[in-house]
CSV table of C-alpha atoms in Angstrom, one decimal:
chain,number,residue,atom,x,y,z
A,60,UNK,CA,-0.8,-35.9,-32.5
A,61,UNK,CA,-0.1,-35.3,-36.4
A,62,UNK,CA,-2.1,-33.6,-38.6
A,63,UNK,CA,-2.3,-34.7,-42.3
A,64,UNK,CA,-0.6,-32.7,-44.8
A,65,UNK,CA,-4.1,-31.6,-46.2
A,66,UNK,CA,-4.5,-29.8,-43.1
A,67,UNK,CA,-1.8,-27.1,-43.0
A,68,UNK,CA,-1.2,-24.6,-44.9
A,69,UNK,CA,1.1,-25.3,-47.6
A,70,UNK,CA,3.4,-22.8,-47.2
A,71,UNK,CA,3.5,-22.2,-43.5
A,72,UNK,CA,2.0,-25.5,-42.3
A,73,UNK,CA,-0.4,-23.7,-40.4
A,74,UNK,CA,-3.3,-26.0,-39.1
A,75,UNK,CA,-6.9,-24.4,-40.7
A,76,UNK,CA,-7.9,-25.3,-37.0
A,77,UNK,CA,-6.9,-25.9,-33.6
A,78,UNK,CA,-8.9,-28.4,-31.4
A,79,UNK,CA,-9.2,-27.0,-27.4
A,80,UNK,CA,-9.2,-29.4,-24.7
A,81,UNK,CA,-11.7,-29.2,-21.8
A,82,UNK,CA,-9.9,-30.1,-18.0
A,83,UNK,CA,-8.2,-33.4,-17.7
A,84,UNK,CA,-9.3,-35.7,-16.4
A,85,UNK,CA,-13.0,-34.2,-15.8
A,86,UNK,CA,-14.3,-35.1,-18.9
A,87,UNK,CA,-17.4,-37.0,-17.5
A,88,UNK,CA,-18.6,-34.3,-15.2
A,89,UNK,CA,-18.7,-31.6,-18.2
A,90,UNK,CA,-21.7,-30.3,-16.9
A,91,UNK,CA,-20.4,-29.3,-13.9
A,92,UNK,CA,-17.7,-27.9,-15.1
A,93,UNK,CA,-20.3,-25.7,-17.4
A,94,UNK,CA,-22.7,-24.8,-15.1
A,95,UNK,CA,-19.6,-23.2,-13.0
A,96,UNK,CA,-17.6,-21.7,-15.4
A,97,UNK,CA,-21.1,-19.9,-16.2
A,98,UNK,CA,-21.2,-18.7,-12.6
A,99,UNK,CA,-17.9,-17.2,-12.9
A,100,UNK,CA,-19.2,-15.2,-15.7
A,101,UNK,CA,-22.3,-14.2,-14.4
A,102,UNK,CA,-20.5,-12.9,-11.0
A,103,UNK,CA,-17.3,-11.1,-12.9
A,104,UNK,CA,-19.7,-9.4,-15.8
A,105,UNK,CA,-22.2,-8.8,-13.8
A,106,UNK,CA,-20.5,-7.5,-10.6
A,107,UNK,CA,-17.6,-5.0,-13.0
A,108,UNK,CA,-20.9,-3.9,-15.1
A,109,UNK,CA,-22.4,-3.1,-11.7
A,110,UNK,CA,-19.4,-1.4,-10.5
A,111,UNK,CA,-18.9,0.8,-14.0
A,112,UNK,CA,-22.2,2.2,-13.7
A,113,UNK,CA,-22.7,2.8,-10.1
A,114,UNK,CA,-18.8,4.9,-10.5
A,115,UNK,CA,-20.7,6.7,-13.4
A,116,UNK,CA,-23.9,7.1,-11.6
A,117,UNK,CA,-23.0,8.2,-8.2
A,118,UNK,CA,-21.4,12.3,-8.3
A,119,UNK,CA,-19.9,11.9,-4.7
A,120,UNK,CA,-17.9,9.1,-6.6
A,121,UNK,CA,-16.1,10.5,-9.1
A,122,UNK,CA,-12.7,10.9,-8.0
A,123,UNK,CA,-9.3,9.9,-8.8
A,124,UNK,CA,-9.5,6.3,-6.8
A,125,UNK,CA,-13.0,5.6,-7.8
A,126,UNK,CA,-11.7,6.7,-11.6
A,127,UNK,CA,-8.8,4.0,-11.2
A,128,UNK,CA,-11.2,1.1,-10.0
A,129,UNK,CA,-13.7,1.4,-13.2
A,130,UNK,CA,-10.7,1.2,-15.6
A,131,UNK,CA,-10.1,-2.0,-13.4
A,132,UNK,CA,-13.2,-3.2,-13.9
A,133,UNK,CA,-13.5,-2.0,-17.8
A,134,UNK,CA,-10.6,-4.2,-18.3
A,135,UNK,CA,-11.4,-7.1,-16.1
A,136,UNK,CA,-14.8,-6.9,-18.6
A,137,UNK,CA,-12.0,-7.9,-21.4
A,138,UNK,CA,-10.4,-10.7,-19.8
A,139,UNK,CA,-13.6,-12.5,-19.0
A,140,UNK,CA,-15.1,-11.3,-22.7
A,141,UNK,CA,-11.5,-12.9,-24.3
A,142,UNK,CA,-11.8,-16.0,-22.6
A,143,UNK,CA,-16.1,-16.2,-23.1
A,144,UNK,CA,-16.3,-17.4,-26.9
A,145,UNK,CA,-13.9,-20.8,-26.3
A,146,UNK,CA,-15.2,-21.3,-23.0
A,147,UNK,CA,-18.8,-21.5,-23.8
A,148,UNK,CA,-18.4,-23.8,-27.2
A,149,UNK,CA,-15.7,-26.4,-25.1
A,150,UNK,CA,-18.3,-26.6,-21.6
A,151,UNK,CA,-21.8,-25.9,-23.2
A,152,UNK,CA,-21.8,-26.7,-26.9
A,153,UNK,CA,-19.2,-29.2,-26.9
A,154,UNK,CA,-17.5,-27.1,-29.9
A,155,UNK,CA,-13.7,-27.5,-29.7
A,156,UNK,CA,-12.5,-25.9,-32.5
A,157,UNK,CA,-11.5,-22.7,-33.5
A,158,UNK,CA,-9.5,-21.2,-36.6
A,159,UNK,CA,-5.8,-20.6,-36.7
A,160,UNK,CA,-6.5,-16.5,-37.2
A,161,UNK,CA,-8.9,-16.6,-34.8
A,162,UNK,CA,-6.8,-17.8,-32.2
A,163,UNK,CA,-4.1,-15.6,-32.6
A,164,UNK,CA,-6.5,-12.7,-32.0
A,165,UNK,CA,-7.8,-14.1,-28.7
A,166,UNK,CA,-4.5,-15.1,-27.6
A,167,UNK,CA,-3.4,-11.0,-28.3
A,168,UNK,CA,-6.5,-9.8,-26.2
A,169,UNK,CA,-6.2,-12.3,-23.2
A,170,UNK,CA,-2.7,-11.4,-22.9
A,171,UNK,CA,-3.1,-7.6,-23.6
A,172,UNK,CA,-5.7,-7.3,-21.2
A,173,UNK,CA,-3.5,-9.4,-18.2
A,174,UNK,CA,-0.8,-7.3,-18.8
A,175,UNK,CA,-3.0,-3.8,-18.6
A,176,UNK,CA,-4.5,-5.0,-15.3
A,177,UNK,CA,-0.7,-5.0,-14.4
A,178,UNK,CA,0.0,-1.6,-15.3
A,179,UNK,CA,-3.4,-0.7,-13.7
A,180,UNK,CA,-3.0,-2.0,-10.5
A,181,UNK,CA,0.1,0.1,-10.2
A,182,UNK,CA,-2.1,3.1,-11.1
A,183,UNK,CA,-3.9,2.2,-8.3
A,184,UNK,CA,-0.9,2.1,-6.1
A,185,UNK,CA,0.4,5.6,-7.0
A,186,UNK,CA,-3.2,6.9,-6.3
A,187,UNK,CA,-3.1,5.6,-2.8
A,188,UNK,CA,0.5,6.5,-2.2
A,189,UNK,CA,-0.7,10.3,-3.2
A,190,UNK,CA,-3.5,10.1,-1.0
A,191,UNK,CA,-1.4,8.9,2.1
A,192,UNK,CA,2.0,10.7,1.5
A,193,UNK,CA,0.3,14.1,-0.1
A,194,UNK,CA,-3.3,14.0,0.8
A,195,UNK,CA,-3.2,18.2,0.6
A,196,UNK,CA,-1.7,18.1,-2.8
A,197,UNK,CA,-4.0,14.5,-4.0
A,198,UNK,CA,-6.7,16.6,-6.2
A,199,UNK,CA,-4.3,18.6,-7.6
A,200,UNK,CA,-1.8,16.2,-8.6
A,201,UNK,CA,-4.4,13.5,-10.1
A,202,UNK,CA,-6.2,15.3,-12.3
A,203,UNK,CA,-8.8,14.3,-14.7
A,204,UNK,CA,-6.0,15.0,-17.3
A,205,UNK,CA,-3.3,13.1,-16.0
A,206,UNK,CA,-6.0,10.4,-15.5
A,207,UNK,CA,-6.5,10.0,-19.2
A,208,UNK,CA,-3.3,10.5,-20.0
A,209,UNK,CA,-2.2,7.2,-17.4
A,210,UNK,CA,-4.7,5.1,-18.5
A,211,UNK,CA,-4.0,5.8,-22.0
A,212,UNK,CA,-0.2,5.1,-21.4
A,213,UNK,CA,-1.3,1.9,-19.4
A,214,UNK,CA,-3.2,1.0,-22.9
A,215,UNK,CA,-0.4,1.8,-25.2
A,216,UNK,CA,2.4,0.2,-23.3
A,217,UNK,CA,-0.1,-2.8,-23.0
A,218,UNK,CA,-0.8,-2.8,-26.7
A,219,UNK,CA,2.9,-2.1,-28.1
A,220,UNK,CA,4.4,-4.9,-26.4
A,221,UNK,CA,2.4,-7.5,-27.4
A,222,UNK,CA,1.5,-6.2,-31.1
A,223,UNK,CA,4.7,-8.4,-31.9
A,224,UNK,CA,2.8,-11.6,-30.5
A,225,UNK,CA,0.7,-12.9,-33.6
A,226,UNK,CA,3.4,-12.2,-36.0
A,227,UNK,CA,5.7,-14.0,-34.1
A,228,UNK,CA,3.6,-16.9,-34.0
A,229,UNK,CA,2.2,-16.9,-37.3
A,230,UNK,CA,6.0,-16.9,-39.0
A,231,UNK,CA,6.1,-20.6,-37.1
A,232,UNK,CA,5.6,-23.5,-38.8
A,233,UNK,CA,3.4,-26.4,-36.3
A,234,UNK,CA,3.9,-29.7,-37.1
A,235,UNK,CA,3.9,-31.0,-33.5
A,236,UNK,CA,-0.1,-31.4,-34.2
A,237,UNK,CA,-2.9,-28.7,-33.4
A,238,UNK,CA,-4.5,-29.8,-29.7
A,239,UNK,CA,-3.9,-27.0,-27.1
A,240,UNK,CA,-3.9,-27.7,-23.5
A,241,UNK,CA,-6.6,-25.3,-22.2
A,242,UNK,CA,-10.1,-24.0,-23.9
A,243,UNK,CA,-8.8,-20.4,-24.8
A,244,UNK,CA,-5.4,-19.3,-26.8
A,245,UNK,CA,-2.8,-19.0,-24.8
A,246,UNK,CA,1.6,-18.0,-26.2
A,247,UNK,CA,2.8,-20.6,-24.0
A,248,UNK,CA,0.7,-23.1,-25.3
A,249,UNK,CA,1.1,-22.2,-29.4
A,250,UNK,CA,4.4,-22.8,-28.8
A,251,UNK,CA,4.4,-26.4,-27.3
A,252,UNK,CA,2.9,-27.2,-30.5
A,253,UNK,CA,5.1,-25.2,-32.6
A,254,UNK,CA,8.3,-26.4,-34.4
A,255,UNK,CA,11.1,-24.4,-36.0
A,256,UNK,CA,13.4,-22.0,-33.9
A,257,UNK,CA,11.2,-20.5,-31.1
A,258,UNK,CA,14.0,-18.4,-29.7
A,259,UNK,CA,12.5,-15.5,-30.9
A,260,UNK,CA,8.9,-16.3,-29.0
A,261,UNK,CA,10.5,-17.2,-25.8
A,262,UNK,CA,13.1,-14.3,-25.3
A,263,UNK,CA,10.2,-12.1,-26.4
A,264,UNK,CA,8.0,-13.5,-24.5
A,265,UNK,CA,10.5,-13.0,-21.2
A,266,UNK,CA,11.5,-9.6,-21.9
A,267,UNK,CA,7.3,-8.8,-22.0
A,268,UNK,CA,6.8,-10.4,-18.6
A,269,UNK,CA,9.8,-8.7,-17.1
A,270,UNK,CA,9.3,-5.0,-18.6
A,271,UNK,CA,5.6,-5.5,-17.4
A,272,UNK,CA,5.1,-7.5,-14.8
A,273,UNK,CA,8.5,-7.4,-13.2
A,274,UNK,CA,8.8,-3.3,-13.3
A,275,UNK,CA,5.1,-2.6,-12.2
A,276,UNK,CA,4.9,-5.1,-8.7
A,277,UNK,CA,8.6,-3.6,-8.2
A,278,UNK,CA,7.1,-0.2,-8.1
A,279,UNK,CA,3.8,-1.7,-6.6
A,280,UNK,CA,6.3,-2.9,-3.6
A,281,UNK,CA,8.0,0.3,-3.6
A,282,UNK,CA,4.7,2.9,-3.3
A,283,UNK,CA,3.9,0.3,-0.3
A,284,UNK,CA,7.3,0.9,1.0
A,285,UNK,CA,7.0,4.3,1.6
A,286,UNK,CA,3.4,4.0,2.1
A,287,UNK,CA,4.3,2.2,5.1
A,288,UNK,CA,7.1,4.5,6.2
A,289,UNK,CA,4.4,7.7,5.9
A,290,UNK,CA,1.8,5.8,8.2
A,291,UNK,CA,4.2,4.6,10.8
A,292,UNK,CA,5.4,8.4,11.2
A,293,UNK,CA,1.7,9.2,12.1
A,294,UNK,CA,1.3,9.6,15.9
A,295,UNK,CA,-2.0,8.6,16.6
A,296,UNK,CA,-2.6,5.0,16.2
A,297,UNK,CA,-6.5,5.6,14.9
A,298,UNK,CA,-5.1,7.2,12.3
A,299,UNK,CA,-2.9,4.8,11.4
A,300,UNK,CA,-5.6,2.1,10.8
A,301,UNK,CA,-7.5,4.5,9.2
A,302,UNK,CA,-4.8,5.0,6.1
A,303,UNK,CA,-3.9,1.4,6.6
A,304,UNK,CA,-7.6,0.7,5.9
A,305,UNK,CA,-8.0,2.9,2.6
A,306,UNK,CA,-5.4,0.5,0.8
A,307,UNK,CA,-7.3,-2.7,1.9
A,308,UNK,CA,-9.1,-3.4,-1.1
A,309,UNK,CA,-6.6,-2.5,-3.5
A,310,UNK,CA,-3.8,-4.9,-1.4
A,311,UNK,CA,-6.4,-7.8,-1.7
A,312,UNK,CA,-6.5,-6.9,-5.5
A,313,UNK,CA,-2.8,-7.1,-6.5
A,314,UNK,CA,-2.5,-10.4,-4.2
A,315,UNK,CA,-5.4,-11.7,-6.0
A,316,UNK,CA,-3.9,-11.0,-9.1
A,317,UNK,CA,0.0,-11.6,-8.3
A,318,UNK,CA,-0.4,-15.2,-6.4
A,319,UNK,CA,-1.9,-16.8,-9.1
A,320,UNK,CA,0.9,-15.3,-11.4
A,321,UNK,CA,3.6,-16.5,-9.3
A,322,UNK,CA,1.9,-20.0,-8.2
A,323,UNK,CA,2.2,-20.3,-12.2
A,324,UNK,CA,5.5,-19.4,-12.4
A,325,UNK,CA,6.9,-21.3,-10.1
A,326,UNK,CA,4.7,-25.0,-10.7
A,327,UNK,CA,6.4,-24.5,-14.7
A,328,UNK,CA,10.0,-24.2,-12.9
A,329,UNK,CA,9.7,-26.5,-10.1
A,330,UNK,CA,7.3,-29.5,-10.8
A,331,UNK,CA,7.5,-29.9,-14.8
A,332,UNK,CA,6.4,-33.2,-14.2
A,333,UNK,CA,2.9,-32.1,-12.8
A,334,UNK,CA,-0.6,-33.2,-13.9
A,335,UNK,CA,-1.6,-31.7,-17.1
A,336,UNK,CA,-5.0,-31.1,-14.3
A,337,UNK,CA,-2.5,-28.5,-12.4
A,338,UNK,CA,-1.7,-26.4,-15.2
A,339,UNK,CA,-4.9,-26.5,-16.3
A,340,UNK,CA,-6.4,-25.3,-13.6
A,341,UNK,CA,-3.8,-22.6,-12.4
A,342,UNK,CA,-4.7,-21.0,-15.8
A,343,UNK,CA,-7.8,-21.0,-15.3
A,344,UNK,CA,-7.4,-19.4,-11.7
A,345,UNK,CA,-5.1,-16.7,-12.9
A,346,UNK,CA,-7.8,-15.5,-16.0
A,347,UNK,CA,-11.1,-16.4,-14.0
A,348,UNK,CA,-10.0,-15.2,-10.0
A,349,UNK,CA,-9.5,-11.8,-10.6
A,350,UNK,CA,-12.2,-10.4,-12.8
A,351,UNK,CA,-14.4,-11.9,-10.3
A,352,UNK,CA,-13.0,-11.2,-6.9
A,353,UNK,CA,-12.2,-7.5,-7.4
A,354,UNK,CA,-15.7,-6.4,-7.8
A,355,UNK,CA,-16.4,-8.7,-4.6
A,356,UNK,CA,-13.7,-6.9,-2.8
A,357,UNK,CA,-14.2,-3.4,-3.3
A,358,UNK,CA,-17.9,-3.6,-2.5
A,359,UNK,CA,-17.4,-5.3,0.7
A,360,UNK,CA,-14.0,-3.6,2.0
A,361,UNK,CA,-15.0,-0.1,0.6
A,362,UNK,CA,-17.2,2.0,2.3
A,363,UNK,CA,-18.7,4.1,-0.5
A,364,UNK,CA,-19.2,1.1,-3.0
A,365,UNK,CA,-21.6,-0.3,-0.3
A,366,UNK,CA,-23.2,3.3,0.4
A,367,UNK,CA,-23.8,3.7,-3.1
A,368,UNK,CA,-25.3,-0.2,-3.7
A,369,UNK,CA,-27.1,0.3,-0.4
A,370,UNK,CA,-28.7,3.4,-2.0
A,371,UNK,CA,-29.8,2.4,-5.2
A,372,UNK,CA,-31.3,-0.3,-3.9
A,373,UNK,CA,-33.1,1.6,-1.2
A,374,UNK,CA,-34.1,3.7,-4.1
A,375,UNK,CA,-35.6,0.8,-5.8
């Protein structure tokens, strides 16, 4: 689809607006499609909100793990708060639109937030490889201070490499029209619509996935590694499960947060010629699965979580 010349920008020919597009293909049961899509955020907001202040409530809580799972939770607030604006005019008021500067700020945040759950979840990993390899040396060794200090690094890396993104973008010219594929901003997507040389984008955009991505499940794999390794030295087999059984929830975590990733990855390599429906919804399982399943999963797989729940509401 081409847009008019009165529609771009003179200069850049930057469309004033782009136009979202709901899920192919399911455009007759909208309402459905709403009345889910407001279920996800009800569960995600309401079960991370619930998790943040039971962390912040609870004394016998506050410890390096339980420290590690609310900045999980803080930032899985982001992704589903990037994604709500879009979602909610597309389902529920049938609003498609949204302006070209506005959609280069969403796209920073949605990505900036995928990419800090990343770094996160290999916080998480080092926290349980402490607590298995060095228990005696674990309070010591995550501090409050070096807390900070790693989630502010996890921030800063997060925000550094994708400052570049909206610049990037913005230099293009898009003549290819200005209807995205999905109800929310994505990189990929700006640039299917883009014209000019997009070299730039795409190496950038590669060397971002790999210096994140790539480097944090490679040291996710390798803390599991010796993880391993440290529990299969342990003689008696209770205590075995036992360790095993501290790094449940966070195992169910990165797989809920990797598969998705990967499933992505490899439907754009290996079937190109799949329903726009596929991609659609793969997106939408990569930014809507996690933020809802990991509060799910560390109240029903951890063992304080559910104390803590059970006890406010026994208080109540």
């Amino acid at each position: 689809m081409s847009l008019p010349d009165s529609h771009f920008n003179d200069s850049h020919f930057q469309p004033a607006k782009f136009q979202l597009t709901g899920i192919p293909g399911l455009e007759t049961g909208e309402g459905w499609v709403a009345f889910v899509f407001c279920w996800l955020y009800l569960i995600s907001i309401g079960g991370n909100l619930a998790i943040l202040g039971l962390v912040a409530q609870e004394t016998a809580l506050h410890q390096p793990m339980y420290y590690f799972l609310s900045m999980l939770s803080l930032n899985d607030l982001g992704v589903s708060l990037s994604t709500l604006p879009t979602i909610l005019g597309t389902f529920c008021f049938n609003y498609r639109e949204v302006g070209f500067d506005a959609c280069l700020v969403q796209m920073f945040f949605i990505h900036t937030f995928s990419f800090m759950e990343s770094g996160i979840l290999l916080a998480m990993s080092f926290d349980r490889f402490v607590a298995i390899c060095n228990p005696l040396r674990y309070a010591t060794i995550l501090t409050n201070t070096r807390i900070v200090v790693m989630g502010l690094s996890i921030l800063a890396k997060s925000f550094v490499t994708l400052f570049p993104f909206p610049f990037l973008v913005k230099r293009l010219p898009f003549c290819k029209g200005n209807v995205l594929h999905h109800s929310y901003c994505l990189h990929p997507d700006l640039m299917k619509v883009a014209c000019g040389d997009i070299h730039v984008n795409n190496i950038y955009g590669l060397f971002v996935v790999i210096f994140t991505y790539g480097v944090d499940s490679t040291f996710i794999l390798l803390s599991y590694a010796l993880i391993l390794k440290a529990v299969l030295a342990i003689a008696s087999q209770e205590q075995r499960f036992k360790a095993l059984n501290t790094c449940i929830s966070h195992i169910c975590a990165v797989l809920a947060f990797y598969v998705p990733i990967i499933a992505v990855s490899m439907i754009h390599r290996f079937w190109k010629k799949a329903p726009p429906v596929v991609h659609v919804m793969m997106s939408n399982v990569y930014l809507f699965v996690p933020p809802m399943l990991n509060p799910i999963i560390y109240s029903v797989k951890t063992k304080e979580i559910r104390r803590g729940f059970l006890k406010i509401f026994q208080k109540s």
